[in-house]
Coordinates of C-alpha atoms in Angstrom, one line a residue:
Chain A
X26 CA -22.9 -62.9 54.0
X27 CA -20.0 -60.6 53.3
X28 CA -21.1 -57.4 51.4
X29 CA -19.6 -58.8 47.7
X30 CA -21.7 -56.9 45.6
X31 CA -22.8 -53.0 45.8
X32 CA -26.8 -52.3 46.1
X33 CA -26.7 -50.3 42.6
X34 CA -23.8 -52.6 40.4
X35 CA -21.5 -50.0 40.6
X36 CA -17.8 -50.6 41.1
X37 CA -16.3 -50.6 44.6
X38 CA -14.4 -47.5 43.4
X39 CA -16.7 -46.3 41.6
X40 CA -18.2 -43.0 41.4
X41 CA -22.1 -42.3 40.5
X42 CA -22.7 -40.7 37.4
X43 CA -21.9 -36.9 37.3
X44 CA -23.2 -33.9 35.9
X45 CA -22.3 -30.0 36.5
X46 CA -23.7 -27.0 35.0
X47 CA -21.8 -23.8 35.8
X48 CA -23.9 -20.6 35.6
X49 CA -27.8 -22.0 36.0
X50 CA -29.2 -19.1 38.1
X51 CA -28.9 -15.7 36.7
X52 CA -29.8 -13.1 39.1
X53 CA -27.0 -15.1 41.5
X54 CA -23.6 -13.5 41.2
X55 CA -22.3 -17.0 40.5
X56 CA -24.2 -20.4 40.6
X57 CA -23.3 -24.2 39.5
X58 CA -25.3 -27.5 40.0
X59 CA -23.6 -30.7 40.3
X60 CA -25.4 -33.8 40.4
X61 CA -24.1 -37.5 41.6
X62 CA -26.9 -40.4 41.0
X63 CA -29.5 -39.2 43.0
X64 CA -27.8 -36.2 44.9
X65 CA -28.6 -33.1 43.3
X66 CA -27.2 -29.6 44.9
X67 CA -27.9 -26.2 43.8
X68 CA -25.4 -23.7 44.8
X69 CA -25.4 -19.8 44.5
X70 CA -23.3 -17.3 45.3
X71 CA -24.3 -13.9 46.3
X72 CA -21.2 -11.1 46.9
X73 CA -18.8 -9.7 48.4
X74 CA -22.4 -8.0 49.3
X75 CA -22.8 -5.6 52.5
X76 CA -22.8 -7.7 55.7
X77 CA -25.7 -6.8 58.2
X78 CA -25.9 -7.1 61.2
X79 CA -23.4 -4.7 61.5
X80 CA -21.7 -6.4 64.4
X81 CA -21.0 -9.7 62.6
X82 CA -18.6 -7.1 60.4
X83 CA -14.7 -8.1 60.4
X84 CA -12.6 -4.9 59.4
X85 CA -9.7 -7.2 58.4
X86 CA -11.4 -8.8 55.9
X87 CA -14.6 -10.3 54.4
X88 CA -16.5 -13.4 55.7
X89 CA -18.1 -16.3 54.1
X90 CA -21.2 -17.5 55.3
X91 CA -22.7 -21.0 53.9
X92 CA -26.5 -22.0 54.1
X93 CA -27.1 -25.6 53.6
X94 CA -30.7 -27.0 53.1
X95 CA -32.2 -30.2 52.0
X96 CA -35.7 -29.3 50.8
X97 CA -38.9 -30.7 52.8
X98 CA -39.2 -33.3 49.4
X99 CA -35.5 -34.0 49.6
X100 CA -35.1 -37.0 51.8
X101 CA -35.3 -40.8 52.2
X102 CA -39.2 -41.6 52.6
X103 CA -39.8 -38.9 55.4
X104 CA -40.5 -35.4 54.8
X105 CA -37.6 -33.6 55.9
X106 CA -38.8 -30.6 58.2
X107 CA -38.0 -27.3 56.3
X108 CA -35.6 -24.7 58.1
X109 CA -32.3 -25.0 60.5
X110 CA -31.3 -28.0 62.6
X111 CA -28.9 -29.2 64.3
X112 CA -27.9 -30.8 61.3
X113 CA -27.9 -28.0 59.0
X114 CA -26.2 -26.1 61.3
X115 CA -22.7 -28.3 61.4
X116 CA -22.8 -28.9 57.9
X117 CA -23.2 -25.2 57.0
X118 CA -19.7 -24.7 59.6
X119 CA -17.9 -27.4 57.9
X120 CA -19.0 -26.1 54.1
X121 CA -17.3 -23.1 55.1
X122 CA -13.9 -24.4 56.8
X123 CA -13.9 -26.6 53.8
X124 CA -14.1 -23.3 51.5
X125 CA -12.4 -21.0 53.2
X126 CA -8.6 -22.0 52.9
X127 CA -8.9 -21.4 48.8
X128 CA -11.0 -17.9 48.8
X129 CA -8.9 -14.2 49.9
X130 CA -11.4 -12.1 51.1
X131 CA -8.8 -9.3 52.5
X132 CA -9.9 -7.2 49.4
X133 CA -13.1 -7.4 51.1
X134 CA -13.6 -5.5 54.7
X135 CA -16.9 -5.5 56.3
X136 CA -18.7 -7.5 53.4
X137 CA -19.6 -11.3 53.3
X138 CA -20.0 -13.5 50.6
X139 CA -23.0 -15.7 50.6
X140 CA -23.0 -19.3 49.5
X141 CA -26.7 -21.0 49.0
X142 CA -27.1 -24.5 48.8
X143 CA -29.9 -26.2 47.8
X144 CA -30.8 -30.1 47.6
X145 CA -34.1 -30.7 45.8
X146 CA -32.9 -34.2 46.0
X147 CA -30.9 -36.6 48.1
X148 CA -29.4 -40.0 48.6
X149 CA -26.3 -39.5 50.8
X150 CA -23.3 -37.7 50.3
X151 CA -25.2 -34.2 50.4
X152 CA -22.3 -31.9 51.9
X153 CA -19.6 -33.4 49.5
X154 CA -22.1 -32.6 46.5
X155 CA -22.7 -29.0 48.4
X156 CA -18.9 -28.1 48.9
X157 CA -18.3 -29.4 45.2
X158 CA -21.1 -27.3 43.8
X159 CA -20.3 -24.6 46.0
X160 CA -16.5 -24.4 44.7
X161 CA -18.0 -23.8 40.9
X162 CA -20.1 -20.9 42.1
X163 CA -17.8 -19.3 43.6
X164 CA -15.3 -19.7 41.0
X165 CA -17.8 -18.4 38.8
X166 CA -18.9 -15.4 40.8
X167 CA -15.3 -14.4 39.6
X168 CA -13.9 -14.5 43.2
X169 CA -10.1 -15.1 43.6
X170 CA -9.3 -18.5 44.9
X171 CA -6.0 -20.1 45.2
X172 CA -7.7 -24.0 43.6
X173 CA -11.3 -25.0 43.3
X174 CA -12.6 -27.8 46.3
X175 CA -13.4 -31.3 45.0
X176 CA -15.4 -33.4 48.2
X177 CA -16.1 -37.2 47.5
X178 CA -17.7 -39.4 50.5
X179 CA -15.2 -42.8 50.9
X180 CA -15.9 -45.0 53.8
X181 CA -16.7 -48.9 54.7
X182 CA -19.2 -51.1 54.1
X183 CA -19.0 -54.4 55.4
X184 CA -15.1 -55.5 55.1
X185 CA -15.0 -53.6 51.9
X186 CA -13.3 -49.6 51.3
X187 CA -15.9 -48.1 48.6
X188 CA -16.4 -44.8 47.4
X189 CA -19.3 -42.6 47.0
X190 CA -21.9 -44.0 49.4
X191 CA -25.7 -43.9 48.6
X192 CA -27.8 -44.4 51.4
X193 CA -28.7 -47.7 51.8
X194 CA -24.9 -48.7 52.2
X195 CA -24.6 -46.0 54.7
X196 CA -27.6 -47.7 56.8
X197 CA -26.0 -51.7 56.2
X198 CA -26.2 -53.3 59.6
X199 CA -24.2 -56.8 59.0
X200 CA -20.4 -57.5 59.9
X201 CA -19.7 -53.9 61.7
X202 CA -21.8 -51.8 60.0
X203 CA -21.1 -48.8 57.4
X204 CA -18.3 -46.1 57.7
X205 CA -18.7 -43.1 56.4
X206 CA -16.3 -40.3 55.5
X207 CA -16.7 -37.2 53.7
X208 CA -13.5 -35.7 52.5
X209 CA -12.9 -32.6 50.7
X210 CA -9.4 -32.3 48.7
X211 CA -8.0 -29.1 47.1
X212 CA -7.3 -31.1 43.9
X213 CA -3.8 -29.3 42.8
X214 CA -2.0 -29.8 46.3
X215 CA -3.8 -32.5 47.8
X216 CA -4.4 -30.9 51.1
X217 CA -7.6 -32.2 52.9
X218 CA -10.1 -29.1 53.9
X219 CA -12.9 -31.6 55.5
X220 CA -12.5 -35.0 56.9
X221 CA -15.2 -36.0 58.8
X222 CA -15.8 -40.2 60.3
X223 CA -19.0 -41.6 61.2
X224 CA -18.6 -45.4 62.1
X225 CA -15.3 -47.3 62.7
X226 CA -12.6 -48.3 61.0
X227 CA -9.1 -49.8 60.9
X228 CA -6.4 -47.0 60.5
X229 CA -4.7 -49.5 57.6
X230 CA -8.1 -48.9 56.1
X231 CA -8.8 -45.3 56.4
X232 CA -5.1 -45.1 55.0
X233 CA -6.5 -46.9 51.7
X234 CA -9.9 -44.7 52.1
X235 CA -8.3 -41.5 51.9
X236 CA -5.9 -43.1 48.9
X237 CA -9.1 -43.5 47.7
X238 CA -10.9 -40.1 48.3
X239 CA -7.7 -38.2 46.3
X240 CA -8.0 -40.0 43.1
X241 CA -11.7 -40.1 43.0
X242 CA -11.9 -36.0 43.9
X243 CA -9.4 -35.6 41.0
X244 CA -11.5 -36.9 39.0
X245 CA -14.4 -34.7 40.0
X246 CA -12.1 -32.1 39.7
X247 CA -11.9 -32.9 35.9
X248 CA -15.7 -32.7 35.8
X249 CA -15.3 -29.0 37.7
X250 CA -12.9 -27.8 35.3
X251 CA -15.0 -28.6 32.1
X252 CA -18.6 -27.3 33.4
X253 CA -16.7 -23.7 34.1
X254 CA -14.9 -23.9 30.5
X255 CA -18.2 -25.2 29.1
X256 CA -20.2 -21.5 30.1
X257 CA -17.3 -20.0 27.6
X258 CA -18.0 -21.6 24.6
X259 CA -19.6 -20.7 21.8
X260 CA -22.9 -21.9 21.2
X261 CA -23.4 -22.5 18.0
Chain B
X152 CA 11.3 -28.5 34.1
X153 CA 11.2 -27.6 30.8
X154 CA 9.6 -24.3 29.8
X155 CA 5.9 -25.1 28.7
X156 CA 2.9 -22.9 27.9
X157 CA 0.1 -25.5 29.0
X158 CA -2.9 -22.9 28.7
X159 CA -2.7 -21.2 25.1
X160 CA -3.3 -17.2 25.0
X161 CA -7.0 -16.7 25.0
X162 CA -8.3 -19.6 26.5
X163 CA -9.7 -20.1 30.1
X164 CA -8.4 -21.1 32.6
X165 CA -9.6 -21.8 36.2
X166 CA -8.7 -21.2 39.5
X167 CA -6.0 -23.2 40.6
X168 CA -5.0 -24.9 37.1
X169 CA -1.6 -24.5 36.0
X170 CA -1.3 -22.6 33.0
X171 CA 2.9 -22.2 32.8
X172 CA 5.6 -24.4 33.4
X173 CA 9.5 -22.9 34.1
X174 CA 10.8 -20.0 35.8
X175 CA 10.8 -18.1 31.8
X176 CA 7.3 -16.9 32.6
X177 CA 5.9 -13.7 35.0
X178 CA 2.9 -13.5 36.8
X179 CA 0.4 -11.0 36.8
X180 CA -2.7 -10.0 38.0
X181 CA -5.0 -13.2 38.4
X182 CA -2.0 -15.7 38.3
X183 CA 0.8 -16.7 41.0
X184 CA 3.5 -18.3 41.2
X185 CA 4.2 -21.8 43.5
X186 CA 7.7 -23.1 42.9
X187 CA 8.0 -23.3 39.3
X188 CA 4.9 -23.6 38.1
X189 CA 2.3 -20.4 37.5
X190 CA -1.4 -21.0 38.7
X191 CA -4.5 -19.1 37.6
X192 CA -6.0 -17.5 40.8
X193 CA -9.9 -16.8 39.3
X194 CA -11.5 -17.8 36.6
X195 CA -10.9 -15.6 33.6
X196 CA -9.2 -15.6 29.9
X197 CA -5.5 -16.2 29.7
X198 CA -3.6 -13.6 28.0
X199 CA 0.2 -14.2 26.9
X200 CA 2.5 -11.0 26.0
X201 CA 6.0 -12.0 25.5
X202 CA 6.2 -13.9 28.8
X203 CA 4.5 -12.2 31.2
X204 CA 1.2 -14.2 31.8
X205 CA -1.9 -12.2 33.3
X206 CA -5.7 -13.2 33.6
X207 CA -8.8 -11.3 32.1
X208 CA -11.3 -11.8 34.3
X209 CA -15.0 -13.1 32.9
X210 CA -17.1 -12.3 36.2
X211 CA -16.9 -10.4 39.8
X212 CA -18.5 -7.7 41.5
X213 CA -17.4 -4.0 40.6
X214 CA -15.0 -2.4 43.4
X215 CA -15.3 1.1 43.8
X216 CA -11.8 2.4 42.9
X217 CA -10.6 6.4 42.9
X218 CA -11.0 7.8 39.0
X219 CA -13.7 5.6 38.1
X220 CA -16.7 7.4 36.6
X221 CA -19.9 5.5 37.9
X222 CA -23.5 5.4 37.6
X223 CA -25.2 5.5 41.3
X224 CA -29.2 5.9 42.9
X225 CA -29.6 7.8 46.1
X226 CA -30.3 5.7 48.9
X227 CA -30.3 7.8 52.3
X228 CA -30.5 11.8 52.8
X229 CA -27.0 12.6 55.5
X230 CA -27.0 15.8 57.5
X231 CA -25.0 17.2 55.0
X232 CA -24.7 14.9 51.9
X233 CA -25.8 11.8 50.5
X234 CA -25.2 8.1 51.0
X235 CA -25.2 6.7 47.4
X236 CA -25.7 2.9 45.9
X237 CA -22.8 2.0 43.9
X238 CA -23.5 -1.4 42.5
X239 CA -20.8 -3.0 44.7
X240 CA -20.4 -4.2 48.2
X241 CA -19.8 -1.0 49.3
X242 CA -22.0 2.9 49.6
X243 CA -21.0 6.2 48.9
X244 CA -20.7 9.2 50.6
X245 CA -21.8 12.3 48.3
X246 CA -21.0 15.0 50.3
X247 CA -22.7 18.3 50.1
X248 CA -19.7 20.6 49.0
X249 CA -19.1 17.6 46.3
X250 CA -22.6 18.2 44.7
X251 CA -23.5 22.0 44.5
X252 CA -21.3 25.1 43.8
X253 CA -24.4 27.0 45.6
X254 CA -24.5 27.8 49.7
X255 CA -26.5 25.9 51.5
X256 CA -28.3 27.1 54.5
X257 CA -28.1 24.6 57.7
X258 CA -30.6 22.7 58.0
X259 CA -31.9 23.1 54.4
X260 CA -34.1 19.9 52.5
X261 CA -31.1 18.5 50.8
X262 CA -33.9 16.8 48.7
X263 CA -34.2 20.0 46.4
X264 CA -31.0 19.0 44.8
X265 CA -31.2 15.0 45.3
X266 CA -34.1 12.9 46.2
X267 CA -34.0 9.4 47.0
X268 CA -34.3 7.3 44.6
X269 CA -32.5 9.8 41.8
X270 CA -29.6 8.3 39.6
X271 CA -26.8 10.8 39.1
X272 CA -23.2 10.0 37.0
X273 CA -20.4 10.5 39.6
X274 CA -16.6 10.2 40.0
X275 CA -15.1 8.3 42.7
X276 CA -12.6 11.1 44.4
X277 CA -11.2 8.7 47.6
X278 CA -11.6 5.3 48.3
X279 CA -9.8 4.5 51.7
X280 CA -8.0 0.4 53.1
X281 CA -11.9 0.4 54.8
X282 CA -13.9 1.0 51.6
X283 CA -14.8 4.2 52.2
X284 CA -16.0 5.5 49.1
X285 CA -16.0 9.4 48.9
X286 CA -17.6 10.5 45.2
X287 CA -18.3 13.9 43.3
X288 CA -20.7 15.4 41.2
X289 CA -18.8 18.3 40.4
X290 CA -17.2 17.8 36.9
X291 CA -17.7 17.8 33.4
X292 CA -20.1 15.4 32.4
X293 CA -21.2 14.7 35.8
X294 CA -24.7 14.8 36.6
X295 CA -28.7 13.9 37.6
X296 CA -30.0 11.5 34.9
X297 CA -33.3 12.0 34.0
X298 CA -35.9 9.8 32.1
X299 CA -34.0 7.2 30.1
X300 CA -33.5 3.6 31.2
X301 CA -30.6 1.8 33.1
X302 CA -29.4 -1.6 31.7
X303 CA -26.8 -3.8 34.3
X304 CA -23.7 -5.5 33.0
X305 CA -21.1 -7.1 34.2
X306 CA -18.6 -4.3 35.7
X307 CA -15.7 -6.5 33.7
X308 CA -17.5 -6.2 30.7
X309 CA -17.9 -2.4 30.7
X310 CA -14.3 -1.9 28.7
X311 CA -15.6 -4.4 25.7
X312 CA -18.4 -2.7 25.6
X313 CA -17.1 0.7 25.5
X314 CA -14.7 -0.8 22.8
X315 CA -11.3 0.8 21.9
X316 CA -11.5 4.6 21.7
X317 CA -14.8 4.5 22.4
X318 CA -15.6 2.8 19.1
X319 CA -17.9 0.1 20.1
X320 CA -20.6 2.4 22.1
X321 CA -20.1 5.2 19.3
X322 CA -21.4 2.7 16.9
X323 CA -24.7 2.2 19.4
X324 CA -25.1 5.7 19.8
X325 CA -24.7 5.9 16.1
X326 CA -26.9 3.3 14.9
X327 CA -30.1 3.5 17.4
X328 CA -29.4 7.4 17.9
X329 CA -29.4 7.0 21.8
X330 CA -27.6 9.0 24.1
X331 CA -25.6 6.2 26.2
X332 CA -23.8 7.0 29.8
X333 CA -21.8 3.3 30.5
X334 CA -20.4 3.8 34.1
X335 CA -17.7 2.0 35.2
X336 CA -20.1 -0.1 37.7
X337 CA -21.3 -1.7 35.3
X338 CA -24.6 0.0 35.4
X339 CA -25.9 1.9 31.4
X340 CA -28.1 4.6 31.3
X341 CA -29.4 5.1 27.5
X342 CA -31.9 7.9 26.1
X343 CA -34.0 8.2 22.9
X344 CA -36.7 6.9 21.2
X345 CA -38.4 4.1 23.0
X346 CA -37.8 1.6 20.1
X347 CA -34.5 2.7 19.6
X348 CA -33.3 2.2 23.6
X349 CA -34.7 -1.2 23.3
X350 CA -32.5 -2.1 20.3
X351 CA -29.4 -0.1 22.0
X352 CA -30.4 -2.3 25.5
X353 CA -30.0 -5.4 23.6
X354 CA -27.1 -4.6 21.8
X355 CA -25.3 -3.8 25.2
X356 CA -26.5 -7.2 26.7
X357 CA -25.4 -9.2 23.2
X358 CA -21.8 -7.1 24.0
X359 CA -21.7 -8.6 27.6
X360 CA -22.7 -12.4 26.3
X361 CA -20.2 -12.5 23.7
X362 CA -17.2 -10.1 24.9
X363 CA -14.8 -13.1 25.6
X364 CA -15.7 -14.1 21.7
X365 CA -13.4 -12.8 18.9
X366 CA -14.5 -10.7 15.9
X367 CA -17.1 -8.8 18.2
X368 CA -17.2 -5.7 16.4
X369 CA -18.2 -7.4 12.9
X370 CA -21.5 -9.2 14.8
X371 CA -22.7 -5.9 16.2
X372 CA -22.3 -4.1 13.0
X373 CA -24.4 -6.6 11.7
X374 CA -26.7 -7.1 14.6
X375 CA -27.8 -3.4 14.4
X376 CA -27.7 -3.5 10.7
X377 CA -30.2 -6.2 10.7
X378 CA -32.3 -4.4 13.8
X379 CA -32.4 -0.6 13.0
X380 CA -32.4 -1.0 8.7
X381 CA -29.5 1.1 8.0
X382 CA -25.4 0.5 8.2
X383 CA -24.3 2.1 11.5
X384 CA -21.0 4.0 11.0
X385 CA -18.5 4.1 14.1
X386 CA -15.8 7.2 13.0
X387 CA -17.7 9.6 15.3
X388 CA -15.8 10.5 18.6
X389 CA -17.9 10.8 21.5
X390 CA -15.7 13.0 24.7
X391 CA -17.2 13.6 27.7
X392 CA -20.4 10.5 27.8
X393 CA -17.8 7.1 28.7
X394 CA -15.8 6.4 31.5
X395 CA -12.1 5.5 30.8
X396 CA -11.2 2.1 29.5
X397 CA -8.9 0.0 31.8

């Protein structure tokens, strides 16, 4: 039976419902939450701060250092076991070679800017939820950036391109499996900063995929844009 | 392209949204150019004089810059100084012969003049590419605090709160009767009555919530009306106790 009909209703290109908050922690220097369906990421931004140890220093210019982590109460039935893995470890390097290409540190020497991310709660498409939440904290910890970073997960399921994946299409089994492909998109050029692929697919279909990922991270851009203008206005 | 304004003066903007369309408009600081559009580089307040376009930024961590009079804690004892906390990414250096007009024997306990811990009012004398921050003690108005309480703001902030010629911390001192030091880093010292730092504490922090908002001074005249029971006058001029406003 061909996959005709999506596990939750939704759409084919259709996103989960969205909410971002811009500005949630207080002591952070800047923090934002952004939550799709079940996928809920914290993010907070700590710095330009002093960077110890004092080898890991660049004199050129200031690092960014990301710190993914699903909590222990996160996951999918398991308990997921709290600190690094192998897992965290790549996603934490991609967060920040999907950040990096917007943020100018060179003001910065020797300092590091620290980007938390936190998932109380998870149903796929964690790093995409992490690098979008990530983007509004750092925006808001007033740091200059040339956009802000949109990341949407597109992929396959069965013979059908879909958007957003939740777990249970990412774990489908029948007629070639599930694809799946974080991107992340800086929204105002359209240059990808992460593309990652897990599965197979035809390249006629990862051309309509990514066609996919750039409207649908557009339109989390427009989400973006409204949490940050929402901290600014006047509550009444 | 036509010539379009798409982000009105005073509104915000964030970092990579297009606020001006056409070659008619200049960028400044927190905007750039990229072909004929201009693009907001942070997140801040757009502000529109004749066409020149720059960006008031709303948040980011205080960088030391040479001038700046700052509010700082001792953090480590030197062989002949003092390495300082700034509130930034970066320390301070406080070097002996920038603290004391006295002679100092070698090997003396530096701590007689400084201890750690101690908040002192400094100017930033050097600040080098590396962020070497070099600062002095030696000036008017510069020196140890003592007692009071220290309230932290947003180092953007600091020039709402100041207010223009001084007029917006004059009417705090005014009203709650405080003596108020506001360093550049964002960091306020304020002394006097216990009930009356409180008021002046809150104050400062209702300042740094609302400074994007229009009509600021109006509130605060009638915030510390309603808190302190009197109607706080603002002509007094205050010299040596602020930092300059940017």
């Amino acid at each position: 039976m061909a996959y005709a009909k999506r596990f939750d209703g939704r759409k084919f290109d259709e996103l989960r419902p969205i909410t971002a908050k811009v500005g949630i922690i207080p002591r952070a220097d800047g923090s934002a939450m952004f939550q799709i369906g079940k996928t809920t990421a914290y993010a907070a931004v700590y710095g330009p701060r002093d960077l110890h140890p004092k080898f890991m220093q660049n004199p050129q210019t200031g690092i960014l250092r990301c710190n993914y982590n699903m909590m222990p109460f996160s996951g999918h039935g398991e308990r997921v076991r709290p600190g690094g893995s192998r897992r965290s470890k790549e996603i934490n390097m991609v967060m920040e070679k999907a950040l990096i290409p917007v943020l100018d540190l060179k003001d910065y020497p020797n300092s590091v800017v620290d980007v938390f991310v936190e998932l109380p709660q998870t149903d796929a498409g964690t790093r995409c939820a992490g690098i979008t939440a990530a983007a509004m904290a750092l925006a808001d910890a007033g740091l200059e950036m040339k956009d802000l970073v949109a990341a949407v997960a597109v992929g396959k399921v069965g013979d059908k391109v879909v958007s957003d994946l939740i777990y249970d299409e990412e774990a489908y089994e029948e007629e070639g499996g599930a694809t799946d492909i974080p991107v992340a998109v800086l929204p105002r050029t359209g240059e990808i900063t992460l593309l990652q692929l897990d599965g197979g697919i035809s390249p006629s279909d990862l051309k309509k995929a990514l066609e996919l990922a750039q409207v649908k991270c557009r339109e989390i851009y427009e989400i973006q844009k409204k949490a940050l203008k929402q901290k600014f206005v006047v509550k009444a | 392209m036509s010539e379009a304004l798409l982000i009105k003066d005073k509104e915000i903007a964030v970092p990579g949204e297009i606020i001006a369309q056409g070659m008619g408009f200049v960028p400044n600081k927190g905007v750039f150019r990229d072909g004929d559009v201009l693009v907001a580089s942070k997140l801040g307040m757009v502000s529109v004089e004749g066409k020149v376009v720059k960006l008031i930024p709303l948040s980011g961590k205080y960088i030391p810059k040479a001038e700046d009079k700052i509010i700082c804690q001792m953090t480590d004892v030197l062989l002949t100084g003092w390495r300082v906390d700034t509130n930034s990414p970066y320390s301070a250096v406080l070097n002996l012969k920038d603290a004391t007009n006295e002679f100092v024997a070698r090997g003396a306990d530096l701590t007689q003049y400084f201890a750690l811990g101690d908040w002192i009012v400094c100017k930033v004398t050097n600040v080098t590419s590396q962020k070497l921050v070099d600062i002095s003690t030696r000036g008017p108005g510069l020196h140890k605090l003592q007692g009071g309480r220290m309230v932290e703001v947003n180092a953007y902030k600091v020039p709402r709160i100041i207010g223009k010629d001084a007029s917006m911390i004059s009417l705090i001192k005014n009203a709650t009767g405080c003596e108020i030091i506001v360093g550049q880093n964002g960091l306020v010292w304020l002394h006097g009555a216990p009930s009356q730092e409180l008021i002046a504490a809150e104050a400062i922090k209702k300042i740094e919530a609302e400074a994007h908002l229009p009509g600021l001074t109006d509130r605060m005249v009638d915030f510390l009306k309603q808190k302190t029971g009197k109607t706080p006058t603002m002509n007094e001029q205050h010299q040596t106790t602020e930092g300059s406003e940017s």
